[in-house]
mmCIF file of C-alpha atoms in Angstrom:
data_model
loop_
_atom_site.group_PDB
_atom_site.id
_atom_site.type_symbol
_atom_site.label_atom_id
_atom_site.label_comp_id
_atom_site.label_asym_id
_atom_site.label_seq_id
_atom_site.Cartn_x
_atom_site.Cartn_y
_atom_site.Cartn_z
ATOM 1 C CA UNK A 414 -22.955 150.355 -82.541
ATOM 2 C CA UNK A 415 -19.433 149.813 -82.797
ATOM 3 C CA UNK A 416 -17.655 150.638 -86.006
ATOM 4 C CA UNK A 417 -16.619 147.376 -87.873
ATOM 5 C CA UNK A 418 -13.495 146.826 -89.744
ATOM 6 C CA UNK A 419 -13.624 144.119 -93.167
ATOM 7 C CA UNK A 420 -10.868 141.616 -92.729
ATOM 8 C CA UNK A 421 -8.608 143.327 -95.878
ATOM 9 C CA UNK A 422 -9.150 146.753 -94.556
ATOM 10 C CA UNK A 423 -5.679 147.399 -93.768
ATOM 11 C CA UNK A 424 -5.341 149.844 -96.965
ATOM 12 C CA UNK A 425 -7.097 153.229 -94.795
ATOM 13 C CA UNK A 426 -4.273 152.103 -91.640
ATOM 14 C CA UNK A 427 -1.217 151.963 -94.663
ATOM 15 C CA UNK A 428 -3.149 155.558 -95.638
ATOM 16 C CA UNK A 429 -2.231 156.618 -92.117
ATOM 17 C CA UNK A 430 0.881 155.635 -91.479
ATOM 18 C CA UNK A 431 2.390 156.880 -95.029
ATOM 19 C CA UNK A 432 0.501 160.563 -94.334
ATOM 20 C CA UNK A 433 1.945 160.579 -90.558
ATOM 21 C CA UNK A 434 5.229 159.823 -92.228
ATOM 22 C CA UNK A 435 4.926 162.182 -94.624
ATOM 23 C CA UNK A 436 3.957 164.798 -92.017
ATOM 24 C CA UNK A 437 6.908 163.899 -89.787
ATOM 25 C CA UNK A 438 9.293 164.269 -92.960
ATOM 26 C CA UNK A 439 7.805 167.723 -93.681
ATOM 27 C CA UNK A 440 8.541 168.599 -89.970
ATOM 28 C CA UNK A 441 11.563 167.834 -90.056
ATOM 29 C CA UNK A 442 11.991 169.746 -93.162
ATOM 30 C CA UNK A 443 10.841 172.103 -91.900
ATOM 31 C CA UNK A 444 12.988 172.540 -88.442
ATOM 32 C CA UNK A 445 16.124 171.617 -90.469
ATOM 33 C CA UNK A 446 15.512 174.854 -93.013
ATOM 34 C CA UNK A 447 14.576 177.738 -90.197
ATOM 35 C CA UNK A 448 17.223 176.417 -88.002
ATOM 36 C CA UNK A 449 19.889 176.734 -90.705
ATOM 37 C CA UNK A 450 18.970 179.585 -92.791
ATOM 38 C CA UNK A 451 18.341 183.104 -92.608
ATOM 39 C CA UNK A 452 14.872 184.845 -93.895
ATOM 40 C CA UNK A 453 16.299 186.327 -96.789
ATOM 41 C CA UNK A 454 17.889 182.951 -97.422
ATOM 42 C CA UNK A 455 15.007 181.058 -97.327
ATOM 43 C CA UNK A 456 13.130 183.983 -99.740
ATOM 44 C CA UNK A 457 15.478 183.170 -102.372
ATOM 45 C CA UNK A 458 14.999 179.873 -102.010
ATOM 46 C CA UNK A 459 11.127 180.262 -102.277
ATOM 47 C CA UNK A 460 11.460 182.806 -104.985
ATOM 48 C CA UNK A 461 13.886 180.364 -107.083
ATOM 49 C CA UNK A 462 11.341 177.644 -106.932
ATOM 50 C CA UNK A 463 8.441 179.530 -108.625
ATOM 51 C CA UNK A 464 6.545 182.055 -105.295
ATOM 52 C CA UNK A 465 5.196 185.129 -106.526
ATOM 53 C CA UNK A 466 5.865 188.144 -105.195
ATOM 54 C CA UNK A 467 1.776 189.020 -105.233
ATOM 55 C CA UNK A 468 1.078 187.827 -101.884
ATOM 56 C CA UNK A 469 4.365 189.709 -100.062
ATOM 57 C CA UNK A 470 6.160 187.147 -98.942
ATOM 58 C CA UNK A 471 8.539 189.762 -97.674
ATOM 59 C CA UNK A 472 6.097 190.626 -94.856
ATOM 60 C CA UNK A 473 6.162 186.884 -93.570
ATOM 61 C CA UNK A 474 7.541 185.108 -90.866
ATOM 62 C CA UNK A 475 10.541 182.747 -91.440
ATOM 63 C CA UNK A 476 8.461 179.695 -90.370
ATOM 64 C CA UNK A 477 5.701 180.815 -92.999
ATOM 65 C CA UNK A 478 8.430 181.270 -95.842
ATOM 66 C CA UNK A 479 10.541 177.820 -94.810
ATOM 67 C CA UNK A 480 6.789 176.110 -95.028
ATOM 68 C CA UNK A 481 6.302 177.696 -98.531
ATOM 69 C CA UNK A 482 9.790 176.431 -99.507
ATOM 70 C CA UNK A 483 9.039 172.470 -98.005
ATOM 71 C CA UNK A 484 6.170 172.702 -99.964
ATOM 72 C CA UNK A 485 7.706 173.537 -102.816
ATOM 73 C CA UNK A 486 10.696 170.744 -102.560
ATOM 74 C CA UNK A 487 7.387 168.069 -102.325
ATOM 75 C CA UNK A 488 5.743 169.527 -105.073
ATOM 76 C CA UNK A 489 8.537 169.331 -107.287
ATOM 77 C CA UNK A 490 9.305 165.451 -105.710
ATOM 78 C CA UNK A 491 6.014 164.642 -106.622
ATOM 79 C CA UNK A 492 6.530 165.461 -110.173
ATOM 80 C CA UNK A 493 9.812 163.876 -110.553
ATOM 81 C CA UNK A 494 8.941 160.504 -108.956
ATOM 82 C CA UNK A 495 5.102 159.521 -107.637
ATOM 83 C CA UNK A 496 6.288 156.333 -107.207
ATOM 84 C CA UNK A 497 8.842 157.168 -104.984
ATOM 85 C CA UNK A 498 9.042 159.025 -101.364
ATOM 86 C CA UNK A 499 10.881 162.593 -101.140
ATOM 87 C CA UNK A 500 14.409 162.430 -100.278
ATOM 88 C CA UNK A 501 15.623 162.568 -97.207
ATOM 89 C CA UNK A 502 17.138 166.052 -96.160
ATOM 90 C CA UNK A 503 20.889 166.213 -97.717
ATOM 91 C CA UNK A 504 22.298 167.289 -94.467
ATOM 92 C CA UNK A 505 21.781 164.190 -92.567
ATOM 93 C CA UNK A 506 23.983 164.164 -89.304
ATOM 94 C CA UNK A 507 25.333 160.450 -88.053
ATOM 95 C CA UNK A 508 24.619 160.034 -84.446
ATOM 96 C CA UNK A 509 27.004 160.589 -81.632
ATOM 97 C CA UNK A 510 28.663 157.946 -80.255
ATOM 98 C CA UNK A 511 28.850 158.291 -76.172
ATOM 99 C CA UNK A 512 32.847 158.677 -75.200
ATOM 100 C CA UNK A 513 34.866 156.173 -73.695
ATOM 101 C CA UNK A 514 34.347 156.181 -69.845
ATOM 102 C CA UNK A 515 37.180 154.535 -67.910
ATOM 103 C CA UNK A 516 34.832 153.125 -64.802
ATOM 104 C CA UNK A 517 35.340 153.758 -61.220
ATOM 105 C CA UNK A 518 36.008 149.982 -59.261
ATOM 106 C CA UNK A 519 33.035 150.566 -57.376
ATOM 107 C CA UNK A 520 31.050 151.847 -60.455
ATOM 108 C CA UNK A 521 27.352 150.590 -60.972
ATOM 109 C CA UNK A 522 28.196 150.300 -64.929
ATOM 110 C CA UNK A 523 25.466 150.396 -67.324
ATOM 111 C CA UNK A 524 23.596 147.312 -68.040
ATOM 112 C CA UNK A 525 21.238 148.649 -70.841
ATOM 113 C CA UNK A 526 21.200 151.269 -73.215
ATOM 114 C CA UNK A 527 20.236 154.306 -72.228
ATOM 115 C CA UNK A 528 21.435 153.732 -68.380
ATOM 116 C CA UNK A 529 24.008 155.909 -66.359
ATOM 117 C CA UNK A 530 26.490 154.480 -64.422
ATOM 118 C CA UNK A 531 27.401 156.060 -60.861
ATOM 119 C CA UNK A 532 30.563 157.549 -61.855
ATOM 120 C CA UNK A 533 29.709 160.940 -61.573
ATOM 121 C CA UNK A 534 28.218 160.146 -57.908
ATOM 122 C CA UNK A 535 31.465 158.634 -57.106
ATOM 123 C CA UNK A 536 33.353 161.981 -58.450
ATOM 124 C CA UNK A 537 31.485 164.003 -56.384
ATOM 125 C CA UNK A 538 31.265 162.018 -53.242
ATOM 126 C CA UNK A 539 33.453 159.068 -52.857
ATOM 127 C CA UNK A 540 33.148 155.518 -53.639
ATOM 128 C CA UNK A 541 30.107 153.777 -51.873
ATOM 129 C CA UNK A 542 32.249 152.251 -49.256
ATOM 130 C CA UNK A 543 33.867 155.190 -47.599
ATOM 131 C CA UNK A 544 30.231 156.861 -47.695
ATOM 132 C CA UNK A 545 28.116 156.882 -44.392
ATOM 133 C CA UNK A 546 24.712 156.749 -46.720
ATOM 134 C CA UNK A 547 25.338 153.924 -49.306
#
């Protein structure tokens, strides 16, 4: 029999999306502190926000130490503000914007986002109308 949803039910699909946010966010986290720190870095970060030397935490790997420390940082949100979501990372990098391409004449140019234009093709073997193939 197939499983039946009640017309409110939309609380358990909010449940989901906020814990599949909050697991991206602690990803992220994650990446952002073994990519930027060192091990012994990242100990003195867990080791400033309360881990106990008991378990050796010198014997683990970076990953395992940068997960202690991201759970840490969400503990500690937690307690500051339930009501309100972690903050984002501090380090937040704007996007690149693409450079300024001065177009070939007989350059397809982009018509969406996303697209590449023929430029490079023209570069490395002539415009379309001195071509044999085009």
């Amino acid at each position: 029999m197939p499983e039946q949803r009640d017309a409110g039910g939309t609380g358990a699909d909010d449940e989901r999306e906020a814990e599949a946010a909050r697991g991206l966010a602690r990803m992220k986290r994650l990446t952002e502190l073994t990519r930027k720190h060192t091990k012994a870095e990242l100990l003195r970060m867990a080791y400033a926000g309360g881990l106990v030397r008991h378990n050796s935490p010198e014997q683990w790997r970076k990953d395992e130490i940068a997960s202690a420390v991201v759970d840490q940082e969400l503990r500690a949100a937690a307690r500051v503000g339930a009501d309100r979501p972690p903050a984002p990372p501090a380090a937040v990098v704007p996007a690149k914007r693409p450079p300024v391409r001065h177009h070939h004449d007989e350059c397809d140019k982009t018509v969406y986002e996303g697209g590449s234009c023929t430029c490079d093709l023209i570069e490395q073997y002539g415009p379309p109308s001195e071509r044999d193939d085009y």
